[in-house]
Coordinates of C-alpha atoms in Angstrom, one line a residue:
M122 CA -12.0 -27.8 7.6
T123 CA -9.0 -30.1 7.9
R124 CA -5.9 -29.3 6.3
G125 CA -3.7 -31.8 4.5
P126 CA -0.1 -32.4 5.6
G127 CA 1.1 -30.8 2.3
T128 CA -0.3 -27.5 3.4
A129 CA 2.1 -27.2 6.4
K130 CA 5.1 -28.1 4.2
R131 CA 4.0 -25.5 1.5
R132 CA 3.7 -22.7 4.3
A133 CA 7.1 -23.6 5.8
S134 CA 8.6 -23.5 2.1
A135 CA 7.0 -20.1 1.5
R136 CA 8.5 -18.9 4.7
R137 CA 12.0 -20.1 3.9
G138 CA 11.6 -18.5 0.4
R139 CA 10.5 -15.0 1.7
R140 CA 13.3 -15.2 4.3
A141 CA 15.8 -16.1 1.6
E142 CA 14.4 -13.2 -0.6
T143 CA 15.0 -10.7 2.4
L144 CA 18.5 -12.0 2.9
V145 CA 19.3 -11.9 -0.9
A146 CA 17.9 -8.2 -0.9
V147 CA 20.1 -7.1 1.9
W148 CA 23.1 -8.9 0.3
L149 CA 22.5 -7.2 -3.0
S150 CA 22.3 -3.9 -1.5
L151 CA 25.6 -4.5 0.2
Q152 CA 27.0 -5.2 -3.3
G153 CA 25.9 -1.9 -4.6
W154 CA 22.5 -2.8 -5.9
H155 CA 19.4 -0.5 -5.3
V156 CA 16.5 -2.9 -4.7
L157 CA 13.4 -1.2 -6.4
D158 CA 10.7 -3.8 -5.7
R159 CA 10.1 -7.1 -3.9
R160 CA 7.7 -9.6 -4.5
A161 CA 6.4 -7.5 -7.4
R162 CA 3.0 -8.9 -8.5
T163 CA 1.9 -8.6 -12.1
G164 CA -0.9 -10.1 -14.3
A165 CA 1.8 -12.7 -15.3
G166 CA 3.0 -13.6 -11.9
E167 CA 5.5 -12.5 -9.2
I168 CA 9.1 -11.2 -9.5
D169 CA 11.0 -12.0 -6.5
L170 CA 13.3 -8.8 -6.8
V171 CA 13.7 -5.9 -9.1
A172 CA 17.1 -4.3 -8.6
R173 CA 19.1 -1.6 -10.3
R174 CA 22.9 -1.0 -10.5
G175 CA 24.3 1.6 -12.8
R176 CA 22.5 1.2 -16.2
V177 CA 21.3 -2.3 -15.5
L178 CA 17.7 -3.3 -14.3
A179 CA 17.8 -6.8 -13.0
F180 CA 14.8 -8.9 -12.6
I181 CA 15.9 -11.5 -10.1
E182 CA 14.6 -14.9 -9.3
V183 CA 15.7 -16.3 -5.9
K184 CA 15.9 -20.1 -5.5
T185 CA 16.4 -21.6 -2.2
R186 CA 17.4 -25.3 -2.0
R187 CA 19.7 -27.6 0.2
T188 CA 22.4 -27.3 -2.5
T189 CA 23.5 -24.9 -5.1
E190 CA 23.0 -27.4 -7.9
E191 CA 19.5 -28.1 -6.7
A192 CA 18.8 -24.4 -6.6
R193 CA 20.3 -23.8 -10.1
L194 CA 18.0 -26.7 -11.5
A195 CA 14.9 -25.4 -9.7
L196 CA 14.2 -22.6 -12.5
S197 CA 12.1 -24.3 -15.1
P198 CA 11.5 -23.2 -18.6
R199 CA 7.9 -22.4 -17.6
Q200 CA 9.1 -20.2 -14.8
R201 CA 11.6 -18.4 -17.1
G202 CA 8.6 -17.6 -19.5
R203 CA 6.6 -16.3 -16.6
L204 CA 9.3 -14.1 -15.3
L205 CA 9.9 -12.7 -18.9
R206 CA 6.2 -11.8 -19.2
A207 CA 6.1 -10.5 -15.6
A208 CA 9.2 -8.3 -16.4
G209 CA 7.4 -6.9 -19.4
L210 CA 4.3 -5.9 -17.4
W211 CA 6.5 -4.4 -14.6
R212 CA 8.5 -2.3 -17.2
A213 CA 5.2 -1.2 -18.8
R214 CA 4.0 0.3 -15.4
H215 CA 7.5 1.7 -14.7
R216 CA 8.4 3.7 -17.9
H217 CA 10.9 5.9 -16.0
Y218 CA 13.2 2.9 -16.1
D219 CA 13.0 2.4 -20.0
A220 CA 16.5 3.7 -20.6
L221 CA 18.0 0.9 -18.5
Q222 CA 19.3 -2.3 -19.8
P223 CA 17.0 -5.2 -18.7
R224 CA 18.6 -8.4 -17.4
F225 CA 17.5 -11.7 -16.0
D226 CA 19.4 -12.9 -13.0
L227 CA 19.1 -15.9 -10.9
V228 CA 20.3 -15.9 -7.2
L229 CA 20.9 -19.2 -5.6
A230 CA 20.4 -19.4 -1.8
V231 CA 21.7 -22.2 0.2
P232 CA 21.6 -22.5 3.9
W233 CA 24.7 -21.3 5.8
R234 CA 26.4 -20.0 2.5
L235 CA 26.7 -16.8 0.9
P236 CA 24.2 -16.3 -2.1
V237 CA 25.4 -17.1 -5.6
H238 CA 24.6 -14.5 -8.0
L239 CA 24.2 -15.6 -11.7
P240 CA 23.9 -12.3 -13.7
G241 CA 22.2 -12.8 -17.0
A242 CA 21.1 -16.4 -16.2
F243 CA 18.8 -16.3 -19.1
E244 CA 17.6 -13.9 -21.9
A245 CA 14.5 -12.9 -23.5
E246 CA 15.9 -14.0 -26.8
G247 CA 16.0 -17.6 -25.7
R248 CA 19.6 -17.9 -25.2
D249 CA 20.0 -19.7 -21.8
A250 CA 23.2 -19.2 -19.8
L251 CA 22.0 -21.8 -17.2
T252 CA 22.9 -24.6 -19.5
L253 CA 26.3 -23.3 -19.8
L254 CA 27.0 -23.6 -16.1

C-alpha cells in the first residue's frame, strides 16, 4: 500500500505536537503546576494536558505554529467545543477533583521561544477571551 505525501507531513506534525506538549508539561511544572494527565482520551476527544495549581484545574490545549499569532488563531470554535465536552467527561471520571475550579487555558508553543500561557482563554459559558487578545 502506497502512502500519500500528506501522510508523512501529518506524522511529522503529530511528532512536533507531542514534543511541544512534553516541553509545555515540563515548563508548567517549573511554574508550579502539577500535571495530572497528558493526552487524556475521552469519548469526546483528547485533552492535551490537565494540570492543577492551588484550587484551579486547568484543561490545556497546546498549539504549535511558526508564530505566536498563528498558534493563537489555530484554536477553532469546533475545537473549543470538543475540549469543553472532553473536559466534562474527564471530570465525570475524576470526581475527586470536583471541588476545584475548572479553567480552559491555551498554551502557544513557537520554536526557540518560551511558551505563552493564556489562562482562561475561553469559558464554558461562551465568553471567549481569545477575541480580546
